[in-house]
Structure formats: structure tokens, C-alpha cells
Amino acid sequence: AQSVTQPDARVTVSEGASLQLRCKYSSSGTPYLFWYVQYPRQGLQLLLKYYSGDPVVQGVNGFEAEFSKSNSSFHLRKASVHWSDSAVYFCVLSGNNAGAKLTFGGGTRLTVRP
Amino acid sequence: NAGVIQTPRHKVTGKGQEATLWCEPISGHSAVFWYRQTIVQGLEFLTYFRNQAPIDDSGMPKERFSAQMPNQSHSTLKIQSTQPQDSAVYLCASKSQNTLYFGAGTRLSVL
């Protein structure tokens, strides 16, 4: 069975600070991993995805994530956050076939203090 | 590319009424998914279609929920006899190359 755990339900940081949002996954097969962001009253938008290759993947708006098979993790990072980054971030796991359902983490609500 | 389009954005129904939610996937995407999002339960899978065929509806409450995809350009989610616990944001997504693209959602409020 697949699972995704985001251990931090809420994170608050000051504008300009660095950020790490944690994600741990469990998968029996090859994981496809994603980070999505949801702004208030909007749908989920893709930030970045990892299928294979370089474990550090770059996404939009300066976000990056690092895949670690040994730690079963896919943490999201940003060097310097902006107040507009305040949103809910979801770590998502997919199986390796085209029709596989996604498994969502519970989400981390990020608040950036001006 | 307008992305995944969901209509209406907000629907208010009275208890016991029917609600139909619409989704237009991105052209060329072969799979369409429906999810329900609430504060308490988070994101819950409902059902999905591949090439218009229903593949997995294991997340659908069987008695009052139904989904169809009559053609490749739209899918509907119908809820009969709506109940207050059906109040949620219903998200539709289409899939290409293992990546889901979500619509903005329909917020259903059952009074």
C-alpha cells in the first residue's frame, strides 16, 4: 500500500527566510512524486515532479525538491520565501502506471509573515 | 490552453435536491479524475475514467453518487438527494504523462 506523510500541518516563516517542507512516502514500486500548491479558493497547481534521474528537481517560483530513496523522503525547499508563497502544499505519490490513483499527503499550510 | 474547466464554481442546493457538476478536461488528456476535498477528510479520491471508460469508482458513495464521461470533452458528477455532509469542494483533474492537472473546483454547499 502507498502512503504519504507530511508531518507538519502548519509552518510559519518570515519573508526572506529559507523554507523546508517535509514529506515522507511509502511505496512498493517505483515512486512518482509531486508537489502541488493550493492557493485560497483555487485548485491545485503543480510545482514540480520527480520520476527518475537527478534527485534534485527544480520547479516553478524558485522551489526545488530532493528525492531520497534511502530516507523515503521528498522534501520541498525554497531559499527565500515571499509573502505570496502562503498557501497549502501537498506532497503526492503516484504509482508507475498511467492510470494509477494518486496518494495525497495531508498538506502543510504555509504562512509567510511580512 | 484553458486548463481543466469546472462549472459551476459554486453551487448551493437544499437538502434532498440533486446537484450536477461539470468538468471539461484538457484536450488530448486520456484520463479524468474526480476528488472531494474537505477540511476534515482532506483530499478523497472518488472515481476516474480512462479513454472515457470508468476504471475505478471505489471512492464513490454508491447510493447517491454517479459519474459519467459521455465524450472526451466532458465528465459529470451527479449527486442525488444531497445531504449536508456532501458539502465540499469537488475537484476534477485530467492526466497526461503521469501528471494530474486540476481544475479550480466546484464548491458545493448543501443547506
Coordinates of N, CA and C in Angstrom, one line a residue:
Chain A
A1 N 0.8 -1.2 0.0 CA 0.0 0.0 0.0 C 0.9 1.2 0.0
Q2 N 0.4 2.3 -0.6 CA 1.1 3.5 -0.7 C 0.6 4.5 0.4
S3 N 1.6 5.3 0.8 CA 1.2 6.3 1.8 C 2.1 7.5 1.7
V4 N 1.6 8.7 2.1 CA 2.4 9.9 2.1 C 2.1 10.6 3.4
T5 N 3.2 11.0 4.1 CA 3.0 11.7 5.4 C 3.7 13.1 5.3
Q6 N 3.0 14.1 5.6 CA 3.5 15.4 5.8 C 3.4 15.7 7.3
P7 N 4.5 15.6 8.0 CA 4.5 15.7 9.4 C 4.1 17.0 10.0
D8 N 4.3 18.1 9.2 CA 4.0 19.4 9.7 C 2.7 20.0 9.1
A9 N 1.7 20.1 9.9 CA 0.4 20.6 9.4 C 0.5 22.1 9.1
R10 N 1.2 22.8 9.9 CA 1.4 24.2 9.7 C 2.8 24.6 9.9
V11 N 3.2 25.5 9.1 CA 4.6 26.1 9.1 C 4.5 27.6 9.0
T12 N 5.2 28.3 9.8 CA 5.2 29.8 9.7 C 6.6 30.2 9.6
V13 N 6.9 31.1 8.6 CA 8.3 31.6 8.5 C 8.2 33.1 8.1
S14 N 9.2 33.8 8.3 CA 9.3 35.2 8.0 C 9.7 35.3 6.5
E15 N 9.2 36.4 5.9 CA 9.6 36.7 4.5 C 11.1 36.8 4.4
G16 N 11.6 36.2 3.3 CA 13.1 36.2 3.1 C 13.8 35.0 3.7
A17 N 13.1 34.3 4.6 CA 13.8 33.1 5.3 C 13.7 31.9 4.3
S18 N 14.6 31.0 4.6 CA 14.6 29.7 3.8 C 13.5 28.8 4.4
L19 N 13.1 27.8 3.5 CA 11.9 27.0 3.8 C 12.3 25.6 3.5
Q20 N 11.8 24.7 4.3 CA 11.8 23.2 4.0 C 10.5 22.7 4.5
L21 N 9.7 22.1 3.6 CA 8.5 21.3 3.9 C 8.8 19.8 3.8
R22 N 8.5 19.1 4.8 CA 8.9 17.7 4.8 C 7.8 16.8 4.2
C23 N 8.3 15.7 3.6 CA 7.4 14.7 3.0 C 8.1 13.3 3.1
K24 N 7.4 12.4 3.7 CA 7.9 11.0 3.7 C 6.9 10.1 3.0
Y25 N 7.3 9.2 2.2 CA 6.4 8.4 1.4 C 6.7 6.9 1.7
S26 N 5.8 6.1 1.3 CA 6.0 4.6 1.4 C 5.4 4.1 0.1
S27 N 6.2 3.3 -0.7 CA 5.7 2.8 -1.9 C 6.4 1.5 -2.2
S28 N 5.7 0.5 -2.7 CA 6.2 -0.8 -3.0 C 6.9 -0.8 -4.4
G29 N 6.6 0.1 -5.2 CA 7.2 0.2 -6.6 C 8.0 1.4 -6.8
T30 N 8.3 1.7 -8.0 CA 9.0 3.0 -8.3 C 8.0 4.2 -8.1
P31 N 8.4 5.1 -7.2 CA 7.5 6.2 -6.9 C 7.6 7.3 -8.0
Y32 N 6.5 7.9 -8.3 CA 6.5 9.2 -9.0 C 6.0 10.2 -7.9
L33 N 6.7 11.2 -7.7 CA 6.4 12.1 -6.6 C 6.2 13.5 -7.2
F34 N 5.3 14.2 -6.5 CA 4.9 15.6 -6.9 C 4.7 16.4 -5.7
W35 N 4.9 17.7 -5.9 CA 4.4 18.7 -5.0 C 3.5 19.6 -5.7
Y36 N 2.3 19.8 -5.1 CA 1.3 20.7 -5.6 C 1.1 21.8 -4.6
V37 N 0.6 23.0 -5.0 CA 0.3 24.1 -4.2 C -1.1 24.5 -4.4
Q38 N -1.8 24.8 -3.3 CA -3.2 25.3 -3.4 C -3.3 26.6 -2.8
Y39 N -3.6 27.7 -3.6 CA -3.9 29.0 -3.0 C -5.4 29.1 -2.7
P40 N -5.7 30.0 -1.8 CA -7.1 30.1 -1.4 C -8.1 30.1 -2.5
R41 N -9.1 29.3 -2.4 CA -10.2 29.2 -3.4 C -9.8 28.9 -4.8
Q42 N -8.7 28.2 -4.9 CA -8.2 27.7 -6.2 C -7.9 26.2 -6.2
G43 N -7.8 25.7 -7.3 CA -7.4 24.3 -7.5 C -6.0 24.1 -7.2
L44 N -5.5 22.8 -7.3 CA -4.1 22.5 -7.0 C -3.3 22.8 -8.3
Q45 N -2.1 23.4 -8.1 CA -1.2 23.7 -9.2 C 0.1 22.9 -9.0
L46 N 0.6 22.4 -10.0 CA 1.8 21.6 -10.0 C 3.0 22.5 -9.8
L47 N 3.8 22.2 -8.8 CA 5.1 22.9 -8.5 C 6.2 22.2 -9.2
L48 N 6.3 20.9 -9.0 CA 7.4 20.1 -9.6 C 7.1 18.6 -9.5
K49 N 7.9 17.8 -10.2 CA 7.6 16.4 -10.2 C 9.0 15.7 -10.3
Y50 N 9.0 14.4 -9.8 CA 10.2 13.6 -9.9 C 9.8 12.2 -10.4
Y51 N 10.5 11.8 -11.5 CA 10.2 10.4 -12.0 C 11.5 9.6 -11.8
S52 N 12.6 10.2 -12.2 CA 13.9 9.4 -12.1 C 15.0 10.4 -12.4
G53 N 16.3 9.9 -12.3 CA 17.4 10.8 -12.6 C 17.9 11.6 -11.5
D54 N 18.3 12.8 -11.7 CA 18.8 13.7 -10.7 C 17.9 13.8 -9.6
P55 N 18.3 13.6 -8.4 CA 17.4 13.6 -7.2 C 16.9 15.0 -6.8
V56 N 17.6 16.0 -7.3 CA 17.1 17.4 -7.0 C 16.4 17.9 -8.3
V57 N 15.1 18.2 -8.1 CA 14.3 18.7 -9.2 C 14.0 20.1 -9.0
Q58 N 14.0 20.9 -10.0 CA 13.6 22.3 -9.9 C 12.2 22.5 -10.3
G59 N 11.5 23.4 -9.7 CA 10.1 23.7 -10.0 C 9.9 25.2 -10.3
V60 N 8.7 25.6 -10.2 CA 8.3 27.0 -10.5 C 8.6 27.8 -9.3
N61 N 8.7 29.1 -9.6 CA 8.8 30.1 -8.5 C 10.0 29.8 -7.5
G62 N 11.1 29.2 -8.0 CA 12.2 29.0 -7.1 C 12.2 27.8 -6.2
F63 N 11.2 27.0 -6.3 CA 11.1 25.8 -5.5 C 11.9 24.7 -6.0
E64 N 12.4 23.9 -5.2 CA 13.1 22.7 -5.6 C 12.8 21.6 -4.5
A65 N 13.0 20.3 -4.9 CA 12.8 19.2 -4.0 C 13.8 18.2 -4.2
E66 N 14.1 17.5 -3.2 CA 15.2 16.4 -3.2 C 14.6 15.1 -2.9
F67 N 14.7 14.2 -3.8 CA 14.3 12.8 -3.6 C 15.4 12.0 -2.9
S68 N 15.0 11.2 -1.9 CA 15.9 10.4 -1.2 C 15.3 9.0 -1.1
K69 N 15.8 8.0 -1.8 CA 15.3 6.7 -1.7 C 15.6 6.0 -0.3
S70 N 16.8 6.3 0.2 CA 17.2 5.7 1.4 C 16.4 6.2 2.6
N71 N 16.0 7.5 2.5 CA 15.1 8.1 3.6 C 13.7 8.1 3.3
S72 N 13.3 7.6 2.1 CA 11.9 7.6 1.6 C 11.3 9.0 1.8
S73 N 12.1 10.0 1.3 CA 11.6 11.4 1.5 C 11.6 12.2 0.2
F74 N 10.9 13.2 0.2 CA 10.8 14.1 -1.0 C 10.5 15.5 -0.4
H75 N 11.5 16.1 0.2 CA 11.3 17.4 0.9 C 11.4 18.6 -0.1
L76 N 10.5 19.5 0.2 CA 10.4 20.7 -0.7 C 11.2 21.9 0.0
R77 N 11.9 22.6 -0.9 CA 12.8 23.7 -0.3 C 12.6 25.0 -1.2
K78 N 12.9 26.1 -0.5 CA 13.0 27.3 -1.2 C 14.0 28.2 -0.4
A79 N 14.9 28.9 -1.1 CA 15.9 29.6 -0.5 C 15.4 30.9 0.3
S80 N 14.4 31.5 -0.3 CA 14.0 32.8 0.2 C 12.5 32.9 -0.1
V81 N 11.6 32.8 0.9 CA 10.2 32.8 0.7 C 9.6 34.3 0.6
H82 N 8.5 34.4 -0.1 CA 7.8 35.6 -0.3 C 6.5 35.5 0.3
W83 N 5.9 36.6 0.7 CA 4.5 36.5 1.3 C 3.5 35.8 0.4
S84 N 3.7 35.9 -0.9 CA 2.8 35.3 -1.8 C 2.9 33.8 -1.9
D85 N 3.9 33.2 -1.2 CA 4.0 31.8 -1.1 C 3.1 31.2 -0.1
S86 N 2.4 32.0 0.7 CA 1.5 31.5 1.7 C 0.4 30.7 1.0
A87 N 0.2 29.4 1.3 CA -0.7 28.5 0.7 C -0.6 27.2 1.4
V88 N -1.4 26.2 0.8 CA -1.3 24.9 1.3 C -0.5 24.0 0.3
Y89 N 0.5 23.3 0.8 CA 1.3 22.5 -0.1 C 1.1 21.0 0.1
F90 N 0.9 20.3 -1.0 CA 0.6 18.9 -0.9 C 1.7 18.1 -1.6
C91 N 2.2 17.1 -0.9 CA 3.1 16.1 -1.4 C 2.3 14.9 -1.9
V92 N 2.6 14.4 -3.1 CA 1.7 13.5 -3.8 C 2.5 12.3 -4.4
L93 N 2.0 11.1 -4.2 CA 2.7 9.9 -4.7 C 1.8 9.2 -5.8
S94 N 2.4 8.8 -6.8 CA 1.7 8.1 -7.9 C 2.4 6.8 -8.1
G95 N 1.7 5.7 -8.5 CA 2.3 4.5 -8.9 C 2.8 4.7 -10.3
N96 N 3.5 3.7 -10.9 CA 4.2 3.9 -12.1 C 3.4 3.4 -13.3
N97 N 2.0 3.4 -13.3 CA 1.3 3.2 -14.5 C 0.4 4.3 -14.8
A98 N 0.0 4.4 -16.0 CA -0.7 5.7 -16.5 C -2.0 5.9 -15.8
G99 N -2.6 4.9 -15.3 CA -3.9 5.1 -14.7 C -3.9 5.1 -13.2
A100 N -2.8 5.1 -12.6 CA -2.7 4.9 -11.1 C -3.3 6.1 -10.4
K101 N -4.0 5.8 -9.3 CA -4.5 6.8 -8.5 C -3.4 7.5 -7.7
L102 N -3.6 8.7 -7.3 CA -2.7 9.5 -6.6 C -2.9 9.3 -5.1
T103 N -1.9 9.3 -4.3 CA -2.0 9.3 -2.9 C -1.5 10.6 -2.4
F104 N -2.4 11.4 -1.6 CA -2.0 12.7 -1.2 C -1.6 12.7 0.3
G105 N -0.6 13.5 0.6 CA -0.3 13.8 2.0 C -1.4 14.7 2.5
G106 N -1.4 14.9 3.8 CA -2.4 15.7 4.4 C -2.3 17.2 4.2
G107 N -1.2 17.6 3.6 CA -1.0 19.1 3.3 C -0.3 19.8 4.4
T108 N 0.5 20.8 4.1 CA 1.1 21.7 5.0 C 0.7 23.1 4.7
R109 N 0.1 23.8 5.7 CA -0.3 25.2 5.5 C 0.9 26.1 5.8
L110 N 1.4 26.8 4.8 CA 2.5 27.7 5.0 C 2.0 29.1 5.1
T111 N 2.4 29.8 6.2 CA 2.1 31.2 6.4 C 3.5 31.9 6.4
V112 N 3.6 32.9 5.5 CA 4.8 33.7 5.5 C 4.5 35.1 6.1
R113 N 5.2 35.4 7.1 CA 5.0 36.7 7.8 C 5.7 37.8 7.0
P114 N 5.0 38.9 6.8 CA 5.7 40.0 6.1 C 6.9 40.6 6.8
Chain B
N1 N -4.3 27.2 -24.1 CA -4.8 26.0 -23.2 C -5.4 26.6 -22.0
A2 N -6.8 26.4 -21.9 CA -7.5 27.0 -20.8 C -7.4 26.1 -19.5
G3 N -6.8 25.0 -19.6 CA -6.7 24.1 -18.4 C -8.0 23.4 -18.2
V4 N -8.1 22.7 -17.1 CA -9.3 22.0 -16.8 C -10.4 23.0 -16.3
I5 N -11.5 22.9 -16.9 CA -12.6 23.8 -16.6 C -13.7 23.1 -15.8
Q6 N -14.0 23.7 -14.7 CA -15.1 23.1 -13.9 C -16.2 24.2 -13.7
T7 N -17.4 23.7 -13.9 CA -18.6 24.6 -13.7 C -19.7 23.9 -13.0
P8 N -20.5 24.6 -12.1 CA -20.2 26.0 -11.7 C -19.1 26.0 -10.7
R9 N -18.7 27.2 -10.4 CA -17.6 27.4 -9.4 C -18.2 27.2 -8.0
H10 N -19.5 27.6 -7.8 CA -20.1 27.4 -6.5 C -21.6 27.0 -6.8
K11 N -22.0 26.0 -6.1 CA -23.4 25.6 -6.2 C -24.0 25.4 -4.8
V12 N -25.2 26.0 -4.7 CA -25.9 25.9 -3.4 C -27.2 25.1 -3.7
T13 N -27.4 24.0 -2.9 CA -28.6 23.2 -3.0 C -29.3 23.0 -1.7
G14 N -30.5 22.8 -1.7 CA -31.2 22.4 -0.5 C -31.1 20.9 -0.2
K15 N -31.2 20.5 1.0 CA -31.2 19.1 1.3 C -32.2 18.3 0.5
G16 N -31.8 17.2 -0.1 CA -32.7 16.4 -0.9 C -32.7 16.7 -2.4
Q17 N -32.1 17.8 -2.7 CA -32.1 18.2 -4.1 C -30.9 17.5 -4.9
E18 N -31.0 17.6 -6.2 CA -29.9 17.0 -7.0 C -28.9 18.0 -7.4
A19 N -27.6 17.6 -7.5 CA -26.6 18.5 -8.0 C -25.8 17.8 -9.1
T20 N -25.5 18.6 -10.1 CA -24.7 18.0 -11.2 C -23.5 19.0 -11.4
L21 N -22.3 18.4 -11.4 CA -21.1 19.1 -11.5 C -20.5 18.8 -12.8
W22 N -19.9 19.8 -13.5 CA -19.4 19.5 -14.9 C -17.8 19.7 -14.9
C23 N -17.2 19.0 -15.7 CA -15.8 19.1 -15.9 C -15.4 18.9 -17.4
E24 N -14.6 19.9 -17.8 CA -14.1 19.8 -19.2 C -12.6 19.6 -19.1
P25 N -12.1 18.4 -19.4 CA -10.6 18.1 -19.3 C -9.8 18.9 -20.3
I26 N -8.5 18.9 -20.2 CA -7.6 19.4 -21.2 C -7.7 18.5 -22.4
S27 N -7.8 19.1 -23.5 CA -7.9 18.4 -24.8 C -6.7 17.5 -25.0
G28 N -7.0 16.2 -25.3 CA -5.9 15.2 -25.5 C -5.5 14.4 -24.3
H29 N -6.0 14.8 -23.1 CA -5.7 14.0 -21.9 C -6.7 12.8 -21.9
S30 N -6.1 11.6 -21.6 CA -6.8 10.4 -21.7 C -7.5 10.0 -20.4
A31 N -7.1 10.6 -19.3 CA -7.7 10.2 -18.0 C -8.3 11.4 -17.3
V32 N -9.4 11.1 -16.7 CA -10.1 12.2 -15.9 C -10.4 11.6 -14.5
F33 N -10.1 12.4 -13.5 CA -10.3 12.0 -12.1 C -11.2 13.0 -11.4
W34 N -11.9 12.5 -10.4 CA -12.7 13.3 -9.5 C -12.3 13.1 -8.1
Y35 N -12.1 14.2 -7.4 CA -11.7 14.2 -6.0 C -12.7 15.1 -5.2
R36 N -12.8 14.8 -3.9 CA -13.6 15.6 -3.0 C -12.6 16.1 -1.9
Q37 N -12.7 17.4 -1.6 CA -11.9 18.0 -0.6 C -12.7 18.6 0.5
T38 N -12.4 18.2 1.7 CA -13.0 18.8 2.9 C -11.9 19.1 3.9
I39 N -12.2 20.0 4.8 CA -11.2 20.3 5.9 C -10.9 19.0 6.7
V40 N -11.9 18.3 7.0 CA -11.8 17.2 7.9 C -11.1 16.0 7.3
Q41 N -11.5 15.6 6.1 CA -11.0 14.4 5.4 C -9.9 14.7 4.4
G42 N -9.6 16.0 4.1 CA -8.6 16.3 3.1 C -9.1 15.9 1.7
L43 N -8.2 15.4 0.9 CA -8.5 15.1 -0.5 C -8.8 13.6 -0.6
E44 N -10.0 13.3 -1.1 CA -10.5 11.9 -1.2 C -10.7 11.6 -2.6
F45 N -10.2 10.5 -3.1 CA -10.4 10.0 -4.4 C -11.9 9.5 -4.6
L46 N -12.5 9.9 -5.7 CA -13.9 9.4 -5.9 C -13.9 8.4 -7.0
T47 N -13.5 8.8 -8.2 CA -13.6 7.9 -9.4 C -12.6 8.4 -10.5
Y48 N -12.3 7.5 -11.4 CA -11.6 8.0 -12.6 C -12.0 7.2 -13.9
F49 N -11.8 7.9 -15.0 CA -12.1 7.4 -16.3 C -10.8 7.4 -17.1
R50 N -10.6 6.4 -17.9 CA -9.5 6.4 -18.9 C -10.1 6.1 -20.3
N51 N -9.8 7.0 -21.2 CA -10.4 7.0 -22.6 C -11.9 6.8 -22.5
Q52 N -12.5 7.6 -21.6 CA -14.0 7.7 -21.3 C -14.6 6.5 -20.6
A53 N -13.8 5.4 -20.4 CA -14.3 4.3 -19.7 C -14.1 4.4 -18.2
P54 N -15.1 4.0 -17.4 CA -14.9 4.0 -16.0 C -14.0 2.9 -15.6
I55 N -12.9 3.3 -14.8 CA -11.9 2.4 -14.4 C -12.0 2.0 -13.0
D56 N -12.2 3.0 -12.1 CA -12.2 2.8 -10.7 C -13.1 3.8 -10.0
D57 N -14.2 3.3 -9.4 CA -15.1 4.1 -8.7 C -15.1 3.8 -7.2
S58 N -14.1 3.2 -6.7 CA -14.0 2.7 -5.4 C -14.2 3.8 -4.3
G59 N -14.1 5.1 -4.7 CA -14.2 6.1 -3.7 C -15.6 6.7 -3.7
M60 N -16.4 6.3 -4.6 CA -17.8 6.9 -4.7 C -18.8 6.3 -3.7
P61 N -19.4 7.2 -2.9 CA -20.6 6.7 -2.2 C -21.6 6.1 -3.1
K62 N -21.9 4.8 -3.0 CA -22.6 4.1 -4.0 C -24.0 4.5 -4.2
E63 N -24.7 4.9 -3.2 CA -26.1 5.1 -3.3 C -26.5 6.4 -4.0
R64 N -25.8 7.4 -3.8 CA -26.3 8.7 -4.4 C -25.4 9.4 -5.4
F65 N -24.2 8.9 -5.5 CA -23.2 9.5 -6.4 C -23.1 8.7 -7.7
S66 N -23.0 9.4 -8.8 CA -22.7 8.7 -10.1 C -21.9 9.7 -10.9
A67 N -21.1 9.1 -11.8 CA -20.2 9.9 -12.7 C -20.3 9.3 -14.1
Q68 N -20.2 10.2 -15.0 CA -20.2 9.7 -16.4 C -19.2 10.5 -17.2
M69 N -18.8 9.9 -18.3 CA -18.0 10.6 -19.3 C -18.5 10.3 -20.7
P70 N -19.5 11.0 -21.1 CA -20.1 10.6 -22.4 C -19.3 10.8 -23.6
N71 N -18.4 11.8 -23.5 CA -17.4 12.0 -24.6 C -16.1 12.5 -24.0
Q72 N -15.1 12.7 -24.9 CA -13.8 13.0 -24.4 C -13.7 14.4 -23.9
S73 N -14.7 15.2 -24.2 CA -14.6 16.6 -23.8 C -15.3 17.0 -22.5
H74 N -16.0 16.1 -21.9 CA -16.6 16.4 -20.6 C -17.0 15.2 -19.8
S75 N -17.0 15.5 -18.5 CA -17.4 14.5 -17.5 C -18.3 15.2 -16.5
T76 N -19.3 14.4 -16.0 CA -20.2 14.9 -15.0 C -20.2 14.1 -13.7
L77 N -20.4 14.7 -12.6 CA -20.6 14.1 -11.3 C -21.9 14.5 -10.8
K78 N -22.8 13.5 -10.6 CA -24.1 13.8 -10.1 C -24.3 13.3 -8.7
I79 N -24.9 14.1 -7.9 CA -25.2 13.7 -6.5 C -26.7 13.8 -6.4
Q80 N -27.4 12.7 -6.1 CA -28.8 12.8 -5.9 C -29.1 12.9 -4.4
S81 N -30.3 13.5 -4.1 CA -30.7 13.7 -2.7 C -29.6 14.2 -1.9
T82 N -29.0 15.4 -2.2 CA -27.9 15.9 -1.5 C -28.1 16.0 0.0
Q83 N -27.1 15.8 0.8 CA -27.1 15.9 2.2 C -26.1 16.9 2.7
P84 N -26.2 17.5 3.9 CA -25.3 18.5 4.3 C -23.8 17.9 4.4
Q85 N -23.6 16.6 4.6 CA -22.3 16.1 4.6 C -21.7 16.0 3.2
D86 N -22.5 16.3 2.2 CA -21.9 16.3 0.8 C -21.2 17.6 0.6
S87 N -21.4 18.6 1.4 CA -20.8 19.9 1.2 C -19.3 19.8 1.2
A88 N -18.7 20.2 0.2 CA -17.2 20.0 -0.1 C -16.8 20.8 -1.3
V89 N -15.5 20.8 -1.6 CA -15.1 21.2 -2.9 C -14.8 20.0 -3.7
Y90 N -15.4 19.9 -4.9 CA -15.2 18.8 -5.8 C -14.2 19.2 -6.9
L91 N -13.1 18.5 -6.9 CA -12.1 18.8 -7.9 C -12.0 17.7 -9.0
C92 N -11.9 18.2 -10.2 CA -11.7 17.4 -11.4 C -10.3 17.6 -11.9
A93 N -9.7 16.5 -12.4 CA -8.3 16.6 -12.9 C -8.2 15.8 -14.1
S94 N -7.4 16.2 -15.1 CA -7.1 15.3 -16.2 C -5.6 15.0 -16.2
K95 N -5.3 13.9 -16.8 CA -3.9 13.4 -16.6 C -3.3 13.1 -17.9
S96 N -2.0 13.6 -17.9 CA -1.2 13.3 -19.1 C 0.2 13.0 -18.6
Q97 N 0.8 11.9 -19.1 CA 2.2 11.6 -18.8 C 2.4 11.6 -17.3
N98 N 1.6 10.9 -16.6 CA 1.7 10.7 -15.2 C 1.5 11.9 -14.3
T99 N 1.0 13.0 -14.9 CA 0.9 14.3 -14.2 C -0.6 14.7 -14.2
L100 N -1.1 15.0 -13.0 CA -2.5 15.5 -12.9 C -2.6 17.0 -13.0
Y101 N -3.5 17.5 -13.8 CA -3.8 18.9 -13.9 C -5.2 19.2 -13.4
F102 N -5.3 20.0 -12.3 CA -6.5 20.2 -11.6 C -7.3 21.4 -12.1
G103 N -8.6 21.3 -12.1 CA -9.5 22.5 -12.2 C -9.6 23.2 -10.9
A104 N -10.2 24.4 -11.0 CA -10.4 25.2 -9.8 C -11.4 24.7 -8.8
G105 N -12.1 23.7 -9.2 CA -13.1 23.1 -8.3 C -14.5 23.7 -8.3
T106 N -15.4 22.9 -7.8 CA -16.8 23.4 -7.6 C -17.0 23.2 -6.1
R107 N -17.4 24.4 -5.5 CA -17.7 24.3 -4.1 C -19.2 24.1 -3.9
L108 N -19.6 22.9 -3.4 CA -21.0 22.5 -3.2 C -21.4 22.8 -1.7
S109 N -22.4 23.6 -1.6 CA -22.9 23.9 -0.3 C -24.4 23.4 -0.2
V110 N -24.6 22.4 0.7 CA -25.9 21.9 0.9 C -26.5 22.4 2.2
L111 N -27.6 23.1 2.0 CA -28.2 23.8 3.2 C -29.2 22.9 3.9

